[in-house]
Short mmCIF file of C-alpha atoms and ligand atoms in Angstrom, two decimals:
data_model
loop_
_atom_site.label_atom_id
_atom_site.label_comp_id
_atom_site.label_asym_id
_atom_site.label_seq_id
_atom_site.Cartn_x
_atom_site.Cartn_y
_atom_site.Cartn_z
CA UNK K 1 -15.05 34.01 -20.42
CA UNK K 2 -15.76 31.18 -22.62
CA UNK K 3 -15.84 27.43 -20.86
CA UNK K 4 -16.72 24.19 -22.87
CA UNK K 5 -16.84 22.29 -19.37
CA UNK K 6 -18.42 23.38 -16.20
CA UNK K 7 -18.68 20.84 -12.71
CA UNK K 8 -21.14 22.86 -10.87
CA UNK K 9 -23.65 22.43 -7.68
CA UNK K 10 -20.97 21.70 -5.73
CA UNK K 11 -21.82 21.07 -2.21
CA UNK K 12 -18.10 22.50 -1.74
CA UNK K 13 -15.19 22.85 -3.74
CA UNK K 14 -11.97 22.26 -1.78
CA UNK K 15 -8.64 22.42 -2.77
CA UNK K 16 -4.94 23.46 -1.84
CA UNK K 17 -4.34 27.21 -3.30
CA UNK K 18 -1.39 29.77 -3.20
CA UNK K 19 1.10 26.83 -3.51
CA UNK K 20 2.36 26.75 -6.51
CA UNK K 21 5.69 28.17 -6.09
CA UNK K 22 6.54 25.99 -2.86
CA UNK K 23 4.91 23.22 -1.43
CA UNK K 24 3.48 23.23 1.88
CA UNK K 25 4.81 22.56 5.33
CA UNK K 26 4.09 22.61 8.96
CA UNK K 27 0.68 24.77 9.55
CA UNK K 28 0.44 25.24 5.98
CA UNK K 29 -0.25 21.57 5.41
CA UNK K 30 -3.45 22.46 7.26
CA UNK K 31 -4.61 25.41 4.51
CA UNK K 32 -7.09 24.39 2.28
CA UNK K 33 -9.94 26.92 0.40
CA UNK K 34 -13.19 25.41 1.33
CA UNK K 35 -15.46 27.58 -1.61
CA UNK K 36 -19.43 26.20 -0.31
CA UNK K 37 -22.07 25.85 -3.50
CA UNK K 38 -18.92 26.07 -5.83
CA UNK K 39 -18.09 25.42 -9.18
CA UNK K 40 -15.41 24.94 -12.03
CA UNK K 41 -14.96 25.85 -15.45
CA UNK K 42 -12.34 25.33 -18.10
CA UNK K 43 -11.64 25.14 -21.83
CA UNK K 44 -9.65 22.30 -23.29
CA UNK K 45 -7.26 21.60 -20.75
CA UNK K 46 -7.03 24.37 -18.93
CA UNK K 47 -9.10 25.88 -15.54
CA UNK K 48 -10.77 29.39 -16.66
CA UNK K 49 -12.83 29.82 -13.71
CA UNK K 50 -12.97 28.57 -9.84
CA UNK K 51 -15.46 30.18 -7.70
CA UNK K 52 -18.72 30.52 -5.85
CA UNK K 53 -21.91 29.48 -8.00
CA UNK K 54 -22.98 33.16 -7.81
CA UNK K 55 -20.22 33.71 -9.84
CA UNK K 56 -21.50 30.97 -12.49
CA UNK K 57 -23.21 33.83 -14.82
CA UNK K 58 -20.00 35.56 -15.37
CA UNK K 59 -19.10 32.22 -18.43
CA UNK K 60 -19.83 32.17 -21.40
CA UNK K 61 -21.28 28.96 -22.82
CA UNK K 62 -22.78 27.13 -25.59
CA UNK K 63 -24.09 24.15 -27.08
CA UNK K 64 -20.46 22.74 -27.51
CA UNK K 65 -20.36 23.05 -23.36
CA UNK K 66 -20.69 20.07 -21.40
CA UNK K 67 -22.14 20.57 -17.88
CA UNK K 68 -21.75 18.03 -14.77
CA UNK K 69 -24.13 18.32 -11.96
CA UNK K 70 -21.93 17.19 -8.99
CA UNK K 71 -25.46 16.73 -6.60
CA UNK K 72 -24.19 18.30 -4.33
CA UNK K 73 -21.44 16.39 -3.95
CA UNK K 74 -17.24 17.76 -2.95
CA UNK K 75 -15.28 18.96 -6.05
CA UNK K 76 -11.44 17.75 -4.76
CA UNK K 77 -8.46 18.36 -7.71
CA UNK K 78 -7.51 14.99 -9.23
CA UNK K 79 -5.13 13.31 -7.11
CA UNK K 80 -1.49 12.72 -7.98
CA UNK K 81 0.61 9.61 -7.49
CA UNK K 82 4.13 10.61 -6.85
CA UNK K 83 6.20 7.17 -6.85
CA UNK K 84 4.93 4.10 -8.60
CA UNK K 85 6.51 1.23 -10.16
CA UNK K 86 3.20 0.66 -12.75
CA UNK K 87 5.08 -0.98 -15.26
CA UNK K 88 5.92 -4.44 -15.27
CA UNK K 89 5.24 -7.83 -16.58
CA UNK K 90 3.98 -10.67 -14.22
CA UNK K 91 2.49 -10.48 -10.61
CA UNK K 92 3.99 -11.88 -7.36
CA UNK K 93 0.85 -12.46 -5.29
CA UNK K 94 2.27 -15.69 -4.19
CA UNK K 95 4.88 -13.75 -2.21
CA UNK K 96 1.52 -12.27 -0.54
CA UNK K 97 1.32 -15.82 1.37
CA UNK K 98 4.77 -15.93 1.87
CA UNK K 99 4.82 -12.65 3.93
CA UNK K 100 1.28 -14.50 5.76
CA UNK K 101 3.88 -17.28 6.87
CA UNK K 102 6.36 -15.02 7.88
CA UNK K 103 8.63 -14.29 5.23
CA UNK K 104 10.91 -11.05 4.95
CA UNK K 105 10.77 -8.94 2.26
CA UNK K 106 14.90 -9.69 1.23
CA UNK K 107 14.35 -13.29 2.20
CA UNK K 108 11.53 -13.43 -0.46
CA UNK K 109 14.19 -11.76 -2.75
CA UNK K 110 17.04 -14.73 -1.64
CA UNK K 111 14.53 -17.49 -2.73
CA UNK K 112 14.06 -16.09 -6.22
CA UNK K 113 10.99 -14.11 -5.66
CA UNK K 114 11.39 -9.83 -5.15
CA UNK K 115 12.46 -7.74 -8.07
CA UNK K 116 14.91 -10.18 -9.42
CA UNK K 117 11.65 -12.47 -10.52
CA UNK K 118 9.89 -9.26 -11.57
CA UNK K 119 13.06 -8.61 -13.86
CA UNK K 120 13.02 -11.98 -15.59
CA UNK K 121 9.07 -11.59 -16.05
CA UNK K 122 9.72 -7.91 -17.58
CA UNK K 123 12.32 -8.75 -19.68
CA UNK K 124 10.61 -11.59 -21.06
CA UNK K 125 7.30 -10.37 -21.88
CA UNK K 126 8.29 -7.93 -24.70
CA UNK K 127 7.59 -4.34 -25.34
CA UNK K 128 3.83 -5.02 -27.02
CA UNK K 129 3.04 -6.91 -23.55
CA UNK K 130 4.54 -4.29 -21.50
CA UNK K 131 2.91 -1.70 -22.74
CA UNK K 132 -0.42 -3.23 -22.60
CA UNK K 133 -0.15 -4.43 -19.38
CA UNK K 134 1.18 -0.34 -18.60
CA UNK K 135 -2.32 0.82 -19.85
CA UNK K 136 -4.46 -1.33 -17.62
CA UNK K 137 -2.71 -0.29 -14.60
CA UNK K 138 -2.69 3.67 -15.69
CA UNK K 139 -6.78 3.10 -16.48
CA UNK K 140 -7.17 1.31 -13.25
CA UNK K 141 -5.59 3.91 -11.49
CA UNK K 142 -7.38 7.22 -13.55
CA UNK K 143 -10.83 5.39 -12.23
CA UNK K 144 -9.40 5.80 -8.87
CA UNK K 145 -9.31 9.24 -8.93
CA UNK K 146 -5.73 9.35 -9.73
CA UNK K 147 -5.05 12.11 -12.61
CA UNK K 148 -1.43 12.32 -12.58
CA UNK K 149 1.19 9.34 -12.08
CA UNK K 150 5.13 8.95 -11.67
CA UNK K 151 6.34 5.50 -13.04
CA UNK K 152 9.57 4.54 -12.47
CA UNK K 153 11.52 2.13 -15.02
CA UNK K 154 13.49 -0.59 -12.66
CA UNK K 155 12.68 -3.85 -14.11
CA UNK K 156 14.94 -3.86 -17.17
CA UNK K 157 18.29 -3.33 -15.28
CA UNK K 158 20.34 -3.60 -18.52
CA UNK K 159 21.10 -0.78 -20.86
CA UNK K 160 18.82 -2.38 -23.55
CA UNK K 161 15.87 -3.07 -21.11
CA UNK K 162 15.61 0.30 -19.31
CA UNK K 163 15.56 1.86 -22.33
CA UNK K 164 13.18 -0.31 -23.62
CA UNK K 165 11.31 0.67 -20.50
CA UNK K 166 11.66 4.55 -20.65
CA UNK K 167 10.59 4.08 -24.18
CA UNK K 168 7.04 1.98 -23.68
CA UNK K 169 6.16 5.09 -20.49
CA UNK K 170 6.56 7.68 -23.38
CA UNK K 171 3.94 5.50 -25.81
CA UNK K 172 1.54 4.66 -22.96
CA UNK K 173 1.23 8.09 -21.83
CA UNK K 174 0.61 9.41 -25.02
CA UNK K 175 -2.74 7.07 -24.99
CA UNK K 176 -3.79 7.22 -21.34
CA UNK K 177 -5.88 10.13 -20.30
CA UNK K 178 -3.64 10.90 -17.26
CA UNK K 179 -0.58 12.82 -17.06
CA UNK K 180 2.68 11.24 -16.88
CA UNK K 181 6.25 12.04 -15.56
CA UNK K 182 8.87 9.39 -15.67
CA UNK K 183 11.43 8.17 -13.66
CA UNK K 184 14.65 6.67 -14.25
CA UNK K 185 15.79 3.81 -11.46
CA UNK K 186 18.48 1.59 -12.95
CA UNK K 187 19.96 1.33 -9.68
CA UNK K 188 16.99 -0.62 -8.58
CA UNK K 189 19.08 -4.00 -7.56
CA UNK K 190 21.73 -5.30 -8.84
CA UNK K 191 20.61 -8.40 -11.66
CA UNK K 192 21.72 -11.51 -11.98
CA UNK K 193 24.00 -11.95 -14.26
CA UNK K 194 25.94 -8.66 -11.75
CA UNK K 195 25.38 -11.17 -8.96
CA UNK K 196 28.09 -10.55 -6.08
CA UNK K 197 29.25 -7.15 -7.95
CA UNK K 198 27.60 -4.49 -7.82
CA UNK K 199 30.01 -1.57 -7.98
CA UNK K 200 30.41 -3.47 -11.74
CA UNK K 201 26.80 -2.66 -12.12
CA UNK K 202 27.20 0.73 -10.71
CA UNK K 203 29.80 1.55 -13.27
CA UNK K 204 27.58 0.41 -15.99
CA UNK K 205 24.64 2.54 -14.47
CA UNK K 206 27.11 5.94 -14.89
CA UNK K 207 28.98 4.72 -17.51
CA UNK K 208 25.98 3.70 -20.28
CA UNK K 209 22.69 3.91 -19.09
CA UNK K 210 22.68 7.51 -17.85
CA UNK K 211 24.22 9.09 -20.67
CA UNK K 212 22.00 7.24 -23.28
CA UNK K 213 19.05 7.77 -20.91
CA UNK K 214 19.87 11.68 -20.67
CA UNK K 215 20.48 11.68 -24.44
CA UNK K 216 16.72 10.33 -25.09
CA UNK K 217 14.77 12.98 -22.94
CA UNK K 218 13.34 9.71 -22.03
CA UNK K 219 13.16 10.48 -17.91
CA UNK K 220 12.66 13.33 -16.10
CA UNK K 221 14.06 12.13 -12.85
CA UNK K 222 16.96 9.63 -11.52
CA UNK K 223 16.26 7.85 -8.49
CA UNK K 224 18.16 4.94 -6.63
CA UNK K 225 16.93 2.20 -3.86
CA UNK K 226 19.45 3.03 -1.15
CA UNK K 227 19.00 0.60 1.41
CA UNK K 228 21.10 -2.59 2.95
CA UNK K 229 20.10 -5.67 0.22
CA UNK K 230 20.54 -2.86 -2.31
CA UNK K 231 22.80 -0.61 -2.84
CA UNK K 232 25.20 1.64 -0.54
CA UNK K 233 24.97 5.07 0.20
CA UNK K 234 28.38 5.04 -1.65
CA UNK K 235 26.68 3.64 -4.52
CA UNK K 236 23.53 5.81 -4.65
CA UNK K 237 25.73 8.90 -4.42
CA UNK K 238 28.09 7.69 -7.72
CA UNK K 239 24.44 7.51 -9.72
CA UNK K 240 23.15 10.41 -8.27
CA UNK K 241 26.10 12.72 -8.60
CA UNK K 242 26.41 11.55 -12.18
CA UNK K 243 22.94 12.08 -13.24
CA UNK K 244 22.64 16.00 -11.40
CA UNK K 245 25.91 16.62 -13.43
CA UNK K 246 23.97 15.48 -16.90
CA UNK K 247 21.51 18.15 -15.29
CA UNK K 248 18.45 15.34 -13.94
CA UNK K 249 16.41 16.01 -11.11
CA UNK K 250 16.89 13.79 -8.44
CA UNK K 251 14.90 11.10 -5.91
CA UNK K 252 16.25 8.75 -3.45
CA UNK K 253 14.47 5.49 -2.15
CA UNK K 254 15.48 5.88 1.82
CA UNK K 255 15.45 4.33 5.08
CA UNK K 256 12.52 2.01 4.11
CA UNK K 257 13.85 -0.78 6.37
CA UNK K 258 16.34 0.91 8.16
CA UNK K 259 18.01 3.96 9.22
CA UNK K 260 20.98 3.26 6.05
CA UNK K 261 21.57 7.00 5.38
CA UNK K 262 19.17 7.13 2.06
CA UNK K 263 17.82 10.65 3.70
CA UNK K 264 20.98 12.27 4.45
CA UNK K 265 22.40 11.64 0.90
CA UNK K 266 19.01 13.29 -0.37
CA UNK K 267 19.76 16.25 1.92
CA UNK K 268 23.32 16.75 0.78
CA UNK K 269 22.63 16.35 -3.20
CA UNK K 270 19.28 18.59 -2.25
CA UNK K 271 17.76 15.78 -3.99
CA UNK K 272 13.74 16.89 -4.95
CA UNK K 273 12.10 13.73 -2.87
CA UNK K 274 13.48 10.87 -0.47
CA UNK K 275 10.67 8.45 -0.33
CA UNK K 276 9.48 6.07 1.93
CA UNK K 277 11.13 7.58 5.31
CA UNK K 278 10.04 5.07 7.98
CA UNK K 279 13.47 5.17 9.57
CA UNK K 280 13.71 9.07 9.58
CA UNK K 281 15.98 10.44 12.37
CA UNK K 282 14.97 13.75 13.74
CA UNK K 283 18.86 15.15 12.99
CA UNK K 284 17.88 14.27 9.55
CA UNK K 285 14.77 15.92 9.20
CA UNK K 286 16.51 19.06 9.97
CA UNK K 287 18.98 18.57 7.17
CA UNK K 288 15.71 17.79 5.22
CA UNK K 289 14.51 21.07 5.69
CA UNK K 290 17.30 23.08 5.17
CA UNK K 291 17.92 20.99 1.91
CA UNK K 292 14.16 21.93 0.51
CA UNK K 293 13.74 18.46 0.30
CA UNK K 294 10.13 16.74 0.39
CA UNK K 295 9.57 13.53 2.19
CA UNK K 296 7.36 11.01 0.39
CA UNK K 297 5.30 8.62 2.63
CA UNK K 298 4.34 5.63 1.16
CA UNK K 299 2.33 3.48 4.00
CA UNK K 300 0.70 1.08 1.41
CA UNK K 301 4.11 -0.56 1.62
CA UNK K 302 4.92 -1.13 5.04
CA UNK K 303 0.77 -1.86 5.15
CA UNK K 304 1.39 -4.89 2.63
CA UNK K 305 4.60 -6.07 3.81
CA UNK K 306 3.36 -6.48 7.11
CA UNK K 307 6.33 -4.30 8.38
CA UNK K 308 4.68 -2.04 10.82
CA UNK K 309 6.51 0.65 10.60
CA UNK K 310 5.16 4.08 9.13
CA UNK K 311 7.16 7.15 8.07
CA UNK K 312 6.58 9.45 11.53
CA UNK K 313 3.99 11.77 9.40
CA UNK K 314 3.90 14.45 12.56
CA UNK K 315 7.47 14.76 13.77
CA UNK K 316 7.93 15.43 9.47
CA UNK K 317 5.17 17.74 9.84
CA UNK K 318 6.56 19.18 12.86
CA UNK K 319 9.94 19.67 11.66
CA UNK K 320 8.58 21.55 8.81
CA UNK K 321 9.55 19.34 6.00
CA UNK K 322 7.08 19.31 3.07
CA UNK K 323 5.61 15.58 3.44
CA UNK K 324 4.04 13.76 0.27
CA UNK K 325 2.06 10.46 -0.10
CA UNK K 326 2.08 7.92 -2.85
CA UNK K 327 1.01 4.61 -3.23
CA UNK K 328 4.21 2.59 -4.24
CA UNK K 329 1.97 0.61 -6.53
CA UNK K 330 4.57 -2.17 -7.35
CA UNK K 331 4.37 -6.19 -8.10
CA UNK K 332 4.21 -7.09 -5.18
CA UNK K 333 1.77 -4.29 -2.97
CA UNK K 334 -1.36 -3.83 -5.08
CA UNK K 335 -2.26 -1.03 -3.93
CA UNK K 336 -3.07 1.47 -6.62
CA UNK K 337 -5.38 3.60 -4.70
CA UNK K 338 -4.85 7.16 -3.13
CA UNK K 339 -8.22 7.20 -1.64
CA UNK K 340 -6.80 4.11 0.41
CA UNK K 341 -3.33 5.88 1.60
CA UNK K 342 -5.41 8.88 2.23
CA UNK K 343 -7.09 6.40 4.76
CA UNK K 344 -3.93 5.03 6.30
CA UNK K 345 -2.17 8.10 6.78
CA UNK K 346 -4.34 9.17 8.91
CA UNK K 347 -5.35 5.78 10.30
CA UNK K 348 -1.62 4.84 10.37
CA UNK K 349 0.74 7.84 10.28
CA UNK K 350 -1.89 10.28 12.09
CA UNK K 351 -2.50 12.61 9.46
CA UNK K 352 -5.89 14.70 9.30
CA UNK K 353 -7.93 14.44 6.41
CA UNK K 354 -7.13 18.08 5.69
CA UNK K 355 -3.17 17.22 5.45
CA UNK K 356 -3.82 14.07 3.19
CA UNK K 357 -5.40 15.88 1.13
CA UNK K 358 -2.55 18.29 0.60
CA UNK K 359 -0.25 15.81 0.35
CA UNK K 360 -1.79 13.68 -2.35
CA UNK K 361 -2.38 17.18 -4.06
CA UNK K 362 -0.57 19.99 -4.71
CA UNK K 363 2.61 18.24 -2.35
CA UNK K 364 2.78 15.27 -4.44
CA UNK K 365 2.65 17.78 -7.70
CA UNK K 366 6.15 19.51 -5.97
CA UNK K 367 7.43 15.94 -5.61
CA UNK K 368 7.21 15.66 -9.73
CA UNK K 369 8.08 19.49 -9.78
CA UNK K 370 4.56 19.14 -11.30
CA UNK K 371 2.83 22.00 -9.51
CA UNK K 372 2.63 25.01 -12.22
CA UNK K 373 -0.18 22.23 -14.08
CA UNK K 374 -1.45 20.26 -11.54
CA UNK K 375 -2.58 19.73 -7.85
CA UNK K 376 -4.57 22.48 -7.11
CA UNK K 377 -8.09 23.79 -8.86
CA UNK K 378 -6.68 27.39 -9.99
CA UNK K 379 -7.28 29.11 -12.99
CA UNK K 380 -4.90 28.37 -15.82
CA UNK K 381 -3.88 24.82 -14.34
CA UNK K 382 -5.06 21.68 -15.60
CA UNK K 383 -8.39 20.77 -15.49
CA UNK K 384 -8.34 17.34 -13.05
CA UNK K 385 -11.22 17.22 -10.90
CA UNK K 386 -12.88 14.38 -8.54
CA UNK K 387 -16.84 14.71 -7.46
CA UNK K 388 -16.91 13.04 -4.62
CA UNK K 389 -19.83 11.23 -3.25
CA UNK K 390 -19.41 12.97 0.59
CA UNK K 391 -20.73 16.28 2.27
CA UNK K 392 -17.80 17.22 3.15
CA UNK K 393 -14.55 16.83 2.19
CA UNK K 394 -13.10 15.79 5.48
CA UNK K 395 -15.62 11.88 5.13
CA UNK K 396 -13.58 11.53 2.17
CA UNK K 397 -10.28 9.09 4.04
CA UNK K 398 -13.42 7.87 5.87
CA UNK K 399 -15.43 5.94 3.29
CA UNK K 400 -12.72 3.19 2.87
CA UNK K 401 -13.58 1.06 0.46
CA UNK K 402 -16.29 2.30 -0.02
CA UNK K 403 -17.39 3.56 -4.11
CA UNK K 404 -17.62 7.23 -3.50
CA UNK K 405 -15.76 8.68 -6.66
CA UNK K 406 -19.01 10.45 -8.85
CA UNK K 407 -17.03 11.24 -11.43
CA UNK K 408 -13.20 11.98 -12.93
CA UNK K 409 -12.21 14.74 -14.64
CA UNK K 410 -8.66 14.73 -16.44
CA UNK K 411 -7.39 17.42 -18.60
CA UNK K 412 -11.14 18.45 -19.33
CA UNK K 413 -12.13 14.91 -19.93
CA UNK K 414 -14.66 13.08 -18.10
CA UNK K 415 -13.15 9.64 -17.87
CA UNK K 416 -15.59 8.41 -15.51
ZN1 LIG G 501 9.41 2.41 -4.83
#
């Protein structure tokens, strides 16, 4: 068969395979195919050929094909980023010092900082800005290695301004290399001008924005920040229960700060993903399970909040809930790197390099119902491939900080 792209002289080629149609839990989270002196082939977009280099005679080429040496360097898939909040206007590193002094998260929020401040800086800055501030975090992110992205909407919180939002991730991902799937979180907090009533804002979330949002194909999921300083489990289950009846996919922000009942509502509307999970009961990661929901780590945030509390990565494993890691890349935590949350879940949450892996793969693909294209190196997937500068891929959550990324592939295009 015919390939116009071939990464070969792999030291290995490692990725998650035979997960497509579920994603992977318990032992499986362990599974990886470890293919030594491999290589990969595809044409346009698409993976023709994974295998062993004795296998490399078997494609067709010609002068059209482009061929990367990887030096014997590891061949990983390109990593997905399952929950960000990429798109905004304005930065909050200030609040950075307040946490230093001692400052809570919703206490940062009460003295106009948070996502209220994020809001007014969003709002303000105009679709043009937006969007080009959109495309520097999407490139910053692609030369991390990251080759598929969520990004949630959030900072508009009126009709108008969500849209707005939905609208300017639909023209930035039609001009960033990586692929995109898009989130819909009006219920993000409640603005100002809803100060003091939120079920008002709650109405207007089912009322307006999800039908117009639904009408515009503009999201793919609806997700909610369930959590005490946002809104109620009540609350959460009005938006959610409206959007699955307009036929949306649904994610849940839960038990972030505390044990609120964010999971539990994700079991009982089977939701796809409940993210963040630090408070996770055990009696709720058995409802998890039987729900076929996936739990989304995110350590970056409790990391940059200075809130030392992780999701508890092996009682998830344990339990034999799927488990998924994203960065949370927001305002206020700048971390944009999966290479880095690979490090902390296993620094932090205990994971092996082997399960990170997995869960910044083929698990966070599941979490964006993603997986038929994407996390995994399998013929007739998309072509999204990291050389990394290691031996082996288990160095990889080692080398902190440290440049190892040779080269990124994404959808047959060397971006770096
Ligand atoms: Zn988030």
């Amino acid at each position: 068969m015919y390939a116009d792209l071939i990464i070969k002289n792999a030291r290995e080629v490692v990725t998650p395979k035979g997960k497509n149609d579920r994603p992977a839990a318990g032992s499986a989270m362990s599974e990886l195919e470890v293919i030594p002196g491999g290589f990969v082939a595809s044409r346009g977009d698409k993976i023709v050929a994974v295998g062993p280099s004795s296998a490399l005679g078997d494609i067709e080429t010609d002068t059209q094909t482009k061929v990367i040496d990887a030096a014997q360097g590891v061949v990983i898939p390109g990593l997905v980023d399952p929950h960000t909040h990429l798109l905004f206007a304005g930065g909050r590193e200030d609040e950075f010092h307040m946490r230093i002094d001692g400052l809570g998260y919703m206490e940062i929020g009460r003295r106009g900082g948070g996502i209220g401040r994020t809001v007014r800086e969003t709002r303000a800055v105009g679709r043009k800005g937006l969007a080009e501030r959109g495309i520097a975090h999407m490139w910053m992110m692609a030369l991390q290695g990251t080759t598929t992205v969520e990004i949630k909407s959030g900072y508009g919180l009126s009709t108008e301004s969500e849209m707005e939002m939905l609208s300017v991730i639909r023209e930035i991902s039609g001009v960033s290399p990586m692929g995109v799937v898009s989130t819909f979180l009006g219920a993000h907090a409640v603005p100002a001008e809803f100060k003091g009533q939120a079920d008002a804002f709650i109405d207007l979330v089912v009322e307006d924005m999800l039908p117009k949002v639904v009408k515009s194909g503009l999201a793919t999921f609806c997700d909610v920040f369930c959590e005490d300083g946002a809104f109620t489990v009540e609350q959460s289950r009005r938006v959610l229960a409206k959007a699955a009846e307009l036929g949306m996919p649904l994610k849940i922000h839960g038990e972030e700060l505390a044990n609120s009942g964010g999971v539990r509502l994700a079991a009982e509307l089977k939701a796809v993903s409940v993210d963040h999970c630090n408070f996770v009961s055990q009696d709720d990661l058995g409802l998890l399970k039987k729900a076929g929901t996936i739990a989304v780590a995110l350590p970056a945030t409790p990391f940059f909040l200075l809130a030392p509390r992780y999701a508890p990565a092996r009682g998830i494993i344990e339990a034999g809930v799927p488990l998924a890691i994203a960065t949370d890349y927001n305002p206020t935590a700048s971390i944009s790197s999966m290479l880095f949350v690979m490090f902390l879940s296993c620094l932090n949450m205990k994971m092996t390099p082997s399960e990170v892996l997995v869960a910044a793969t083929i698990n966070a693909a599941h979490a964006l119902k993603k997986a038929a294209d994407v996390g995994s190196l399998e013929v007739g997937k998309d072509m999204d491939a990291l050389i990394m500068r290691v031996d082996d891929f288990r160095k990889i959550p080692f080398y902190v900080g440290r440049s190892i990324i040779d080269s990124v592939v994404c959808k047959g295009r060397v971006v770096s």
